[in-house]
CSV table of C-alpha atoms in Angstrom, one decimal:
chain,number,residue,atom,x,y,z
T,21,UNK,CA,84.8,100.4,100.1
T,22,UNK,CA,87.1,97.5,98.3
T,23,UNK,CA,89.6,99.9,99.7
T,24,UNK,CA,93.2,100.7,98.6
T,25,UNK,CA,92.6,103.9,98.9
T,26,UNK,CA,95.3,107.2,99.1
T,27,UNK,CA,93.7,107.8,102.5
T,28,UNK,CA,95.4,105.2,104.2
T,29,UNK,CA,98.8,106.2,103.1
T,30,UNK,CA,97.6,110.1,104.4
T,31,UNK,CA,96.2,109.5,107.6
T,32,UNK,CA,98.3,110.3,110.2
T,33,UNK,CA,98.9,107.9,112.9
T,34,UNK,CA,98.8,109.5,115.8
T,35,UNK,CA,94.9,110.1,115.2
T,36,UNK,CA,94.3,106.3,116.1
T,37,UNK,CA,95.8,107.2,119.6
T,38,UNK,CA,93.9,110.3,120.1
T,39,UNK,CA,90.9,108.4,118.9
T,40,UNK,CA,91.4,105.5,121.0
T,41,UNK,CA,92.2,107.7,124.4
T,42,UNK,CA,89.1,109.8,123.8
T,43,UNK,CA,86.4,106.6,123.3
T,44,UNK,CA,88.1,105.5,126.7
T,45,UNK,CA,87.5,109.0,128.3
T,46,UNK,CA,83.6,109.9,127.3
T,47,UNK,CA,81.6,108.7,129.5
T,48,UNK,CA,80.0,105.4,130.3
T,49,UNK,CA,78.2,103.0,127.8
T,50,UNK,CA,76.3,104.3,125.0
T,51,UNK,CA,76.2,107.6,126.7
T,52,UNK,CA,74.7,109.4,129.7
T,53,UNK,CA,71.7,108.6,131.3
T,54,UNK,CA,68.1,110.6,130.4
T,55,UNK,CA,68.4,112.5,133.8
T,56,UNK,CA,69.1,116.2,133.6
T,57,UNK,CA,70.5,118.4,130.6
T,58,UNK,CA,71.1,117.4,127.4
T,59,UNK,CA,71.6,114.0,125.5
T,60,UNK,CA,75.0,113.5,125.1
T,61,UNK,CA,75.8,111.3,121.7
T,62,UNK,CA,79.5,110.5,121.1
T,63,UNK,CA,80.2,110.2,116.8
T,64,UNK,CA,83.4,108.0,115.8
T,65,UNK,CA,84.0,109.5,112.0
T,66,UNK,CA,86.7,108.0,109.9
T,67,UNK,CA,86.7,111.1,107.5
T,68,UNK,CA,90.6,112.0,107.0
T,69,UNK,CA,90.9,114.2,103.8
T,70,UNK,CA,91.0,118.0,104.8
T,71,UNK,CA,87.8,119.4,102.7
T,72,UNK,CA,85.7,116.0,104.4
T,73,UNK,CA,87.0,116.4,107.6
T,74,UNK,CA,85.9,120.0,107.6
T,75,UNK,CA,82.4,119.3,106.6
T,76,UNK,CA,82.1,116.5,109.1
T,77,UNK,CA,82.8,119.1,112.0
T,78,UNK,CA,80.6,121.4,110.4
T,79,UNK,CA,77.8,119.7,110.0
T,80,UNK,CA,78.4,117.9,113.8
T,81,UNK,CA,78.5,122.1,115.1
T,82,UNK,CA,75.6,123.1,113.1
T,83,UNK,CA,73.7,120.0,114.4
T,84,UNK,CA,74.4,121.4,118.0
T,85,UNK,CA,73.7,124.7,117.7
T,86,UNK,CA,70.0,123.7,116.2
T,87,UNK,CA,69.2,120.7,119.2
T,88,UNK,CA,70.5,122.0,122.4
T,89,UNK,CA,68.6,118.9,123.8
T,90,UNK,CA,70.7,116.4,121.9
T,91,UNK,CA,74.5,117.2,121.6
T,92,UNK,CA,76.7,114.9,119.6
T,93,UNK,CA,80.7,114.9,120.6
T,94,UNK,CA,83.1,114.5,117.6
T,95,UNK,CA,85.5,111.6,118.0
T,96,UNK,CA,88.0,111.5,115.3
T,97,UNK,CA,89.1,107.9,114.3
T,98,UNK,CA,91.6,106.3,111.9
T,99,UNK,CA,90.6,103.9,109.1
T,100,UNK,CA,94.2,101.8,110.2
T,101,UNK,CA,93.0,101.0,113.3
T,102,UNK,CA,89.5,101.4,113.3
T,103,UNK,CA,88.6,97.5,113.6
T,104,UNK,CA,90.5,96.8,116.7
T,105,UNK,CA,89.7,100.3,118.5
T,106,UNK,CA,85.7,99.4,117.7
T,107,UNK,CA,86.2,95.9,118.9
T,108,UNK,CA,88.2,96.6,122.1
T,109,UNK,CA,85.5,99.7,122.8
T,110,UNK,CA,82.6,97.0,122.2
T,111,UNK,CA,83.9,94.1,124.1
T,112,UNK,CA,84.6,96.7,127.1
T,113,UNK,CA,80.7,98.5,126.6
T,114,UNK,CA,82.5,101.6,126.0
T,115,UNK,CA,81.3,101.9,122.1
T,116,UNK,CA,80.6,105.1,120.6
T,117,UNK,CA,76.7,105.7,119.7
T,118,UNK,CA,77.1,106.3,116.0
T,119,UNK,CA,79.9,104.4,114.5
T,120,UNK,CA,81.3,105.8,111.4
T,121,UNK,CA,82.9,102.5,108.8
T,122,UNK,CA,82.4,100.6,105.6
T,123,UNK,CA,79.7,97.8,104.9
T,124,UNK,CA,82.2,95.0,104.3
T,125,UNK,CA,83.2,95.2,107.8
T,126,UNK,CA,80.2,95.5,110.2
T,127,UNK,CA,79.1,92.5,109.2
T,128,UNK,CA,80.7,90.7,112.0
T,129,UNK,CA,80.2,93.2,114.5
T,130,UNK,CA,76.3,92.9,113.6
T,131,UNK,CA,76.0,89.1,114.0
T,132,UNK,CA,77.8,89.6,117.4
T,133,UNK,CA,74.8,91.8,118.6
T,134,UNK,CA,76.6,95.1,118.8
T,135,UNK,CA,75.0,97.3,116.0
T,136,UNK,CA,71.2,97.9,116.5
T,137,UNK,CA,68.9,97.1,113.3
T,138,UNK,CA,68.2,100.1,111.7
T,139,UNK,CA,64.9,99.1,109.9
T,140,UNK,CA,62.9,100.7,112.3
T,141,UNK,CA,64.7,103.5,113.3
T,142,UNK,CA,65.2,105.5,110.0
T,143,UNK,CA,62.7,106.6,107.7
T,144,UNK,CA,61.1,105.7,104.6
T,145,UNK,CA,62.3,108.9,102.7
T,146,UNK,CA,65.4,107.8,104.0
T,147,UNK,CA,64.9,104.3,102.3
T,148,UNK,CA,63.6,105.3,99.7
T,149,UNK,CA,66.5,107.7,98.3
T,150,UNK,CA,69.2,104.2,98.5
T,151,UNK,CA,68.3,101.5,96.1
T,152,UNK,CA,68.1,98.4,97.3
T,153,UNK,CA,71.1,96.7,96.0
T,154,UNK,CA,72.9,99.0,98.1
T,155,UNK,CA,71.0,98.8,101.2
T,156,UNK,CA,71.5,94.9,101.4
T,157,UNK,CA,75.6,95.5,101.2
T,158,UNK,CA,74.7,96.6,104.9
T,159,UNK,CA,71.6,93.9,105.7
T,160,UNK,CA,73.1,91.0,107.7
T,161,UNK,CA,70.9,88.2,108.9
T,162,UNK,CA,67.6,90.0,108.1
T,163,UNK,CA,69.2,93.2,109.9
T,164,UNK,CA,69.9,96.4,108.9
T,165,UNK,CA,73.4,97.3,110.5
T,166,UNK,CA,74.3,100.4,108.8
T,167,UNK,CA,73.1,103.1,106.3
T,168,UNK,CA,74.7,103.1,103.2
T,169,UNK,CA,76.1,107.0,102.2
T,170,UNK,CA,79.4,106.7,99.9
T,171,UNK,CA,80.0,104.6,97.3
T,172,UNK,CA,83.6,104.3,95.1
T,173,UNK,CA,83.0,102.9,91.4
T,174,UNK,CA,85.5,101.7,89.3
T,175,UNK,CA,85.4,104.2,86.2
T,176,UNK,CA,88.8,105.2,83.4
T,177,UNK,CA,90.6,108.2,83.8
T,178,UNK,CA,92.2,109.2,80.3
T,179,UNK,CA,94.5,111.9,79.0
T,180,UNK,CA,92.2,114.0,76.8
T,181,UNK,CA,94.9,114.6,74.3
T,182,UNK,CA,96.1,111.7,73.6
T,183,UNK,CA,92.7,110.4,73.1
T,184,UNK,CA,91.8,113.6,70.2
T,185,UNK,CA,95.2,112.4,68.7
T,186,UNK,CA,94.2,108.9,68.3
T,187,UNK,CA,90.4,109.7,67.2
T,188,UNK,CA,89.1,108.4,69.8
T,189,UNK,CA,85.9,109.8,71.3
T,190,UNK,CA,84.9,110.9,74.8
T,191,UNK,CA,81.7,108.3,75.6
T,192,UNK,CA,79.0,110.2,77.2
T,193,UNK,CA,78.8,110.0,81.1
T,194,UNK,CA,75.6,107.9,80.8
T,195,UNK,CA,77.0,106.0,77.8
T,196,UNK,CA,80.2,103.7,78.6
T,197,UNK,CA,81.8,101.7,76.0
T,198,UNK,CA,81.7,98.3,75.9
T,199,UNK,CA,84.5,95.8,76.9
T,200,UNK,CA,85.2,95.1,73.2
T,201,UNK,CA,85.2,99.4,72.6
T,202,UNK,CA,87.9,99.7,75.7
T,203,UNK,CA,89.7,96.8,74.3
T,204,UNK,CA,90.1,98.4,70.5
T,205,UNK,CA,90.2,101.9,71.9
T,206,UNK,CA,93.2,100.8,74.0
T,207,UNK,CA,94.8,99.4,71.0
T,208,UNK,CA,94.1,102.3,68.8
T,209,UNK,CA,96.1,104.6,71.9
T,210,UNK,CA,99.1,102.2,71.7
T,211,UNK,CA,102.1,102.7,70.3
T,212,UNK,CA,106.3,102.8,70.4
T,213,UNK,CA,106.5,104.7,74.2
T,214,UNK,CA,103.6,105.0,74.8
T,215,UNK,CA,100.8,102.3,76.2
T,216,UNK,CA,96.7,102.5,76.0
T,217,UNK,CA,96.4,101.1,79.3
T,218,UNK,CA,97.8,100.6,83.2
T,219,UNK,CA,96.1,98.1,85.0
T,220,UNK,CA,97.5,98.7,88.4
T,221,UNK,CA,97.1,94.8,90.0
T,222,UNK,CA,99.2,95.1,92.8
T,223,UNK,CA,96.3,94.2,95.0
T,224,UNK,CA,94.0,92.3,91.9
T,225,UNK,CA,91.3,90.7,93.7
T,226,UNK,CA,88.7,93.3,94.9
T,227,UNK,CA,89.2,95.2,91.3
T,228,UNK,CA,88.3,91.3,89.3
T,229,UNK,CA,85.3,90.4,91.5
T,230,UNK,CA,84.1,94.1,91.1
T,231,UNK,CA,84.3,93.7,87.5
T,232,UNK,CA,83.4,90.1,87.1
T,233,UNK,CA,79.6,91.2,87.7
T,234,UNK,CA,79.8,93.0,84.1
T,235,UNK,CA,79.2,89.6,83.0
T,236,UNK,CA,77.2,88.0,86.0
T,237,UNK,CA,80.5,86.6,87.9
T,238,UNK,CA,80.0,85.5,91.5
T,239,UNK,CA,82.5,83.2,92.3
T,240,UNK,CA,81.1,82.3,95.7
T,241,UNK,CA,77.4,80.6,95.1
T,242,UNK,CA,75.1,79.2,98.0
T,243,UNK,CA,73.1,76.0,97.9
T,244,UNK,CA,71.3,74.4,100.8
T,245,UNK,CA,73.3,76.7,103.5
T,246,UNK,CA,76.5,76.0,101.9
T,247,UNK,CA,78.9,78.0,100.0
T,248,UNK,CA,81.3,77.0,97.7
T,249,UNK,CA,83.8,78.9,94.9
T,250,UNK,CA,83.2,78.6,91.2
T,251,UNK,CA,84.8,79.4,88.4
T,252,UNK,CA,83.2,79.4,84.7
T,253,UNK,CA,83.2,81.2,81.8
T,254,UNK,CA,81.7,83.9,83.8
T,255,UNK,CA,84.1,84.3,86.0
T,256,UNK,CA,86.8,83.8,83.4
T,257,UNK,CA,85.3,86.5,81.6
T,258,UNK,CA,87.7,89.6,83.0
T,259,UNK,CA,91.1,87.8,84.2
T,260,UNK,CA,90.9,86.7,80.4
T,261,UNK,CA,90.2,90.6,78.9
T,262,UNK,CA,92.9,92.0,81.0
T,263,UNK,CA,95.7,89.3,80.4
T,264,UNK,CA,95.0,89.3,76.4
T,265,UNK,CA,95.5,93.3,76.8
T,266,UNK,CA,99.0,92.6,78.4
T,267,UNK,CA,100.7,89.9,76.3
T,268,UNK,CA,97.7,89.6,73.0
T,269,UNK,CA,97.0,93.1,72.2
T,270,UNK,CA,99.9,94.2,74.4
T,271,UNK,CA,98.0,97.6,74.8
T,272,UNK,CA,98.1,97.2,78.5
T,273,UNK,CA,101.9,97.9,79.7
T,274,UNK,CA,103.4,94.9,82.2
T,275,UNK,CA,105.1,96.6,84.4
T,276,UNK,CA,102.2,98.4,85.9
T,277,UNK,CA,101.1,95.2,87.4
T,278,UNK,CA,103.2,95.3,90.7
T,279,UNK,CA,101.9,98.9,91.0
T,280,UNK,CA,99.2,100.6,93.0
T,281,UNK,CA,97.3,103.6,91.8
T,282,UNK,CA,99.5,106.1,93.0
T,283,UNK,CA,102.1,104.4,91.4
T,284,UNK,CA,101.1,104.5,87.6
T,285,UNK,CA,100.7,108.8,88.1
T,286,UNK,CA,103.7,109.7,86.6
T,287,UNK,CA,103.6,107.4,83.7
T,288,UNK,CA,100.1,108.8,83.1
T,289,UNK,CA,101.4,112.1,83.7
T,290,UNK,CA,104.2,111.9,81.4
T,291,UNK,CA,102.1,110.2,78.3
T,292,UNK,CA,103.2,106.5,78.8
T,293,UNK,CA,99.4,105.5,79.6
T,294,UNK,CA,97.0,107.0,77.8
T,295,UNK,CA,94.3,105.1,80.3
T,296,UNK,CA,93.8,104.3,83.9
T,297,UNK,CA,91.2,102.4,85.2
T,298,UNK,CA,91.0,103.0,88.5
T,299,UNK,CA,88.6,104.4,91.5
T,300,UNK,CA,86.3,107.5,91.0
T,301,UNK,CA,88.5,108.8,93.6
T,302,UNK,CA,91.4,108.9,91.3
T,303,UNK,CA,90.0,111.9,89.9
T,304,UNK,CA,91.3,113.7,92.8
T,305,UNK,CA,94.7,113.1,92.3
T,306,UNK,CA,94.3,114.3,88.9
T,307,UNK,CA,93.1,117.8,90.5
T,308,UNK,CA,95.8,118.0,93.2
T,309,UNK,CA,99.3,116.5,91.3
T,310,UNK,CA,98.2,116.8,87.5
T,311,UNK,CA,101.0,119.2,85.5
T,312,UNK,CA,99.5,122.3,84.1
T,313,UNK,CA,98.1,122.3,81.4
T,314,UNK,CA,97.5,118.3,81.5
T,315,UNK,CA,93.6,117.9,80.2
T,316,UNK,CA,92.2,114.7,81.9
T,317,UNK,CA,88.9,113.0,81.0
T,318,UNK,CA,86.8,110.5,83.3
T,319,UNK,CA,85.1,107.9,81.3
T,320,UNK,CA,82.2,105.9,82.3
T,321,UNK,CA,82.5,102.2,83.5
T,322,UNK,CA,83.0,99.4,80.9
T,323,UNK,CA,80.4,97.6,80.1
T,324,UNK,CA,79.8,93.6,79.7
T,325,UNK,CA,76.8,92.4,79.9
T,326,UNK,CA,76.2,95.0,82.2
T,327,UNK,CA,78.0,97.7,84.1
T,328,UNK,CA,76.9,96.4,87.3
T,329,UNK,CA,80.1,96.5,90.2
T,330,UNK,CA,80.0,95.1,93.9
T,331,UNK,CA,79.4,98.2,96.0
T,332,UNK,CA,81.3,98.4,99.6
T,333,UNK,CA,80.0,101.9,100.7
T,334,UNK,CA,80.9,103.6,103.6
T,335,UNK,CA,78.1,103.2,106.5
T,336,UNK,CA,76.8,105.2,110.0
T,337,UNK,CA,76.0,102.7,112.7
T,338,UNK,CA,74.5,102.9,115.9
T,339,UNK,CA,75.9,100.7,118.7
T,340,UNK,CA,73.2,97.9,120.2
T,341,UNK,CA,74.4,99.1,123.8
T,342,UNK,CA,73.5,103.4,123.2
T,343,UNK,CA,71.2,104.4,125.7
T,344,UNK,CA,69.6,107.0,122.8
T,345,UNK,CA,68.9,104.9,119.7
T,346,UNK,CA,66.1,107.0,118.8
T,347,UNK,CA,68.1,110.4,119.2
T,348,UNK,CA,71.4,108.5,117.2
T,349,UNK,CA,68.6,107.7,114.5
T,350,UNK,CA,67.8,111.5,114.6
T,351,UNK,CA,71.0,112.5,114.0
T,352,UNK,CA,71.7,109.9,111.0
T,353,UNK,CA,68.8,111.5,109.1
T,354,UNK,CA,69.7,114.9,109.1
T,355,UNK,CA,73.4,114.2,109.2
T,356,UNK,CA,72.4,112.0,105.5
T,357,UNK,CA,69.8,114.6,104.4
T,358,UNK,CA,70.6,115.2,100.4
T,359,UNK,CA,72.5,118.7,100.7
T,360,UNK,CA,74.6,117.3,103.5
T,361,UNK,CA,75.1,113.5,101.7
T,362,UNK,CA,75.8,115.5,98.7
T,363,UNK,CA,78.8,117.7,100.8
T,364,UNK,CA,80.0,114.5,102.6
T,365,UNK,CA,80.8,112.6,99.2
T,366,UNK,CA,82.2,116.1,97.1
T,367,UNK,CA,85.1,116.5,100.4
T,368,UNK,CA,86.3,112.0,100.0
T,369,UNK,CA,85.4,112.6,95.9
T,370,UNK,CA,83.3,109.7,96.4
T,371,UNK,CA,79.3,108.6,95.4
T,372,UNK,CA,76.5,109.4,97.4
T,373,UNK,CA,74.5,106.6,97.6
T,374,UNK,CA,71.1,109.2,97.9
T,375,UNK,CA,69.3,109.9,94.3
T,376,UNK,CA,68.8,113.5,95.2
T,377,UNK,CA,72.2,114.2,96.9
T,378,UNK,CA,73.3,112.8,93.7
T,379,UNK,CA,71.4,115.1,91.4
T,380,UNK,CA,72.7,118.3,94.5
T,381,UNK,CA,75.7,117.4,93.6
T,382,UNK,CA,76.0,117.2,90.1
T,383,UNK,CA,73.8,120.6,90.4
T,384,UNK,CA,76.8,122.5,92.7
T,385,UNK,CA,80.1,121.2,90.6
T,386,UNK,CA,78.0,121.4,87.2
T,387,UNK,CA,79.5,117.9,86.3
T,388,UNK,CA,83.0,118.8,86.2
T,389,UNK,CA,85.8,117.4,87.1
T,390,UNK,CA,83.9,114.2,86.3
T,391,UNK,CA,81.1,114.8,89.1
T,392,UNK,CA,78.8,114.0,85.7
T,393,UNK,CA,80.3,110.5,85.5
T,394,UNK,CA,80.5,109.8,89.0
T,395,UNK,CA,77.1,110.5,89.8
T,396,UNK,CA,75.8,108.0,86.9
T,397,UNK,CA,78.0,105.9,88.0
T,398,UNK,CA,76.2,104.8,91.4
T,399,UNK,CA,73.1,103.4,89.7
T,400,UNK,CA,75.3,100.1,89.0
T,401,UNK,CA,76.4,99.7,92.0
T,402,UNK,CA,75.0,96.3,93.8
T,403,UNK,CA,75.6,94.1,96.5
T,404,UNK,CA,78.1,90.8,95.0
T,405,UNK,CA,78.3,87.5,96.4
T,406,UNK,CA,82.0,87.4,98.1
T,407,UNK,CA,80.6,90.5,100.5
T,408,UNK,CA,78.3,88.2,101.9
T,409,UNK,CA,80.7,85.4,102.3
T,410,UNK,CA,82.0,84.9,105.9
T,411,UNK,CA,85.5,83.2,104.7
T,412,UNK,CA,86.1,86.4,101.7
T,413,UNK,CA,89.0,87.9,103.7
T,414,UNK,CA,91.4,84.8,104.2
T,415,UNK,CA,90.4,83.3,100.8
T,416,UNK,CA,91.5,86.7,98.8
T,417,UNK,CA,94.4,86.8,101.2
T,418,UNK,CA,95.7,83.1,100.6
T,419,UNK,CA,95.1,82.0,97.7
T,420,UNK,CA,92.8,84.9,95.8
T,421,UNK,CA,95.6,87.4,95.6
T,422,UNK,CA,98.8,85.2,94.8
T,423,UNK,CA,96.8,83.1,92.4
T,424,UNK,CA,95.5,86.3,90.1
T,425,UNK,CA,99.2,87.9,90.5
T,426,UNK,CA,100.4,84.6,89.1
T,427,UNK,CA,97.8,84.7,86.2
T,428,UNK,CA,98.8,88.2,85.0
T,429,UNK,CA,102.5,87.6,85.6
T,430,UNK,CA,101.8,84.8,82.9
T,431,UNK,CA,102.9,82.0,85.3
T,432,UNK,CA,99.5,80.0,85.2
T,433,UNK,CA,97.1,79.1,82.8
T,434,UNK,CA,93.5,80.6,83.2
T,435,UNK,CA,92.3,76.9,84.0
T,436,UNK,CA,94.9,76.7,86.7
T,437,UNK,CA,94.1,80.1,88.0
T,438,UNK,CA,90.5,79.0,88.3
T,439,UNK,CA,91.4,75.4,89.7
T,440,UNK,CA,93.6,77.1,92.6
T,441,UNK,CA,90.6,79.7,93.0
T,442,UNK,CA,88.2,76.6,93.8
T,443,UNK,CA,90.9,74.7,96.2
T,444,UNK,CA,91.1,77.6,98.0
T,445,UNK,CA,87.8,77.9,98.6
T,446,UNK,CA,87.3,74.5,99.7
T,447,UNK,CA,90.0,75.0,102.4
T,448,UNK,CA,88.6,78.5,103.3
T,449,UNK,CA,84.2,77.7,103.2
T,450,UNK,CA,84.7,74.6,105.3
């Protein structure tokens, strides 16, 4: 959820103004009053890519057809604006009844009041198919603001070729390598030209407290109420991996730290990184701009002391103020069941968070195209300190951010990066 995704860069912005106008125009509050004719549900979705949006619609006209008693209007939205359009339309009572976003951001809007607890509403099947660690991503205050249904890990995309050349061997999708493997298989893939890895840092801090749970990282702890930033050897653990691959091993190429994902393509295209760590979503790039004949591999995620990763999945809400909770709960659960879930997450080449839509899913692409990988993936995904920390977005914007950039530019020492970490949170968790 940790989201740099392609999607913003695709979405086109006119949708925020289409979506805006038509939450303005449907009707009153959470939706008409249980007089005559049908309930009328309105369903902000933040899906963009073609193949997702299509399967959105579908499922939103199959729903329909099936419960002429309940009908659910489709209200496209735009992940650029979504925030302000949600917090205009809930300020005004003119929210949509099922709100379509991402866990790390309804957090606010559930300690305001305006997304009903789900806890009651959905059912245990339900519950039981999302582990816990996931569920509590979306639990604020006791409350259970959103259900959980796409999750993007952090696996290594790697040109098969150059990894045969080097004898290096394709881990199984169940079986990552270690830290220490990456780090001597990176080496190994290094030479004149040509570099074992890309770490694109151009926006480092999501990507470090992601990984820092391989070795138990939190940086943000909680005693007696009160949070405060840390850094110790835990948290040390991955700035310190990645800058001895840059300017150590120097099997990690330095000029891919200004980049972005999309950035480091050609160079992995064109053989200069034989690696890229990088979203599960990356794998659709490799689909869609990959030369022919290029043969690309997805690898599992590194492992620590664990492969455990923060998860920020993307999450159905129902607005405190709908008039039909029951009938938006209704909708949730078939909308979620595994064949859908498992449809919704193969159109954004994300995770479902569902154990079944999982195994659906890995069942209808027959693991390719690293569907194997992804799927293993989500049992390591878990809910990580900073996502429950109120002052997480100005302290990675002020003083996270710049500080790490500064680290892996080779400007600051790793005590200093972790000494301006701290004082940032003592200005930030006040």
């Amino acid at each position: 959820m940790l989201r740099t995704r392609f999607r913003r860069l695709a979405a086109a912005t006119a949708v925020a103004v289409v979506g805006l106008g038509a939450l303005a125009a449907c009707g009153d509050g959470g939706g008409d009053e249980a007089t005559s004719g049908p309930v009328k549900l309105r369903f902000l979705s933040l899906a963009w890519q073609k193949e997702s949006l299509q399967v959105n619609k579908d499922l939103v006209a199959k729903w329909n057809a099936e419960h002429p008693d309940i009908q659910v209007e489709y209200v496209q939205g735009d992940w650029n604006s979504v925030h302000d359009q949600l917090l205009t339309s809930f300020e005004g009572g003119d929210a949509p009844d099922i709100v379509h976003y991402e866990a790390s951001s309804i957090g606010e809007f559930s300690k305001q009041g305006y997304l009903a607890d789900l806890s009651g509403l959905v059912s245990d099947d339900l519950k039981g198919q999302i582990d816990k660690g996931v569920w509590d991503t979306a639990t604020f205050d006791g409350k259970v603001a959103g259900v959980p249904f796409l999750l993007e890990s952090q696996v290594v995309i790697a040109n098969k070729k150059l990894l045969d050349a080097a004898g290096v061997a394709v881990p199984p999708a169940d079986g990552g390598w270690t830290w220490d493997e990456f780090q001597s298989n990176a080496q190994k893939l290094t030479k004149p030209g040509q570099y074992g890895v890309a770490w694109a840092l151009k926006s480092p801090t999501n990507r470090v407290l992601n990984l820092a749970l391989n070795y138990d990282g939190k940086f943000f702890y909680t005693d007696g109420g009160r949070t405060e930033v840390r850094v110790g050897d835990a948290e040390k653990e991955i700035p310190k991996r990645i800058h001895d691959m840059i300017y150590t091993a120097k099997s990690a190429s330095p000029e891919a730290l200004g980049m972005s994902g999309a950035d480091t393509l050609p160079g992995f295209f064109g053989g200069k990184y034989a690696m890229l760590p990088g979203s599960v979503s990356l794998r659709q790039q490799m689909v869609e701009q990959a030369p022919a004949g290029f043969e690309w591999v997805t690898l599992p995620p590194v492992k620590g002391l664990s492969s455990k990763q923060a998860a920020n999945p993307q999450t159905l809400s129902v607005s405190e103020d709908s008039k039909h909770k029951k009938q938006a709960a209704q909708f949730l659960e078939y909308f979620l069941n595994p064949t859908n879930m498992a449809a919704l997450a193969k159109g954004d080449w994300l995770v479902p968070t569902g154990k079944q839509a999982n195994e659906e899913l890995v069942k209808v692409t027959t693991g390719k195209q690293g569907w194997d990988v992804a799927a293993d993936s989500a049992a390591d995904l878990t809910v990580a300190p900073f996502q429950q920390a109120d002052g997480y977005p100005e302290w990675k914007t002020k003083y996270a951010t710049p500080a790490l950039q500064q680290y892996f530019a080779n400007k600051i020492t790793l005590d200093q990066l972790g000494t301006q970490l701290v004082d940032g949170g003592k200005q930030v968790l006040r």
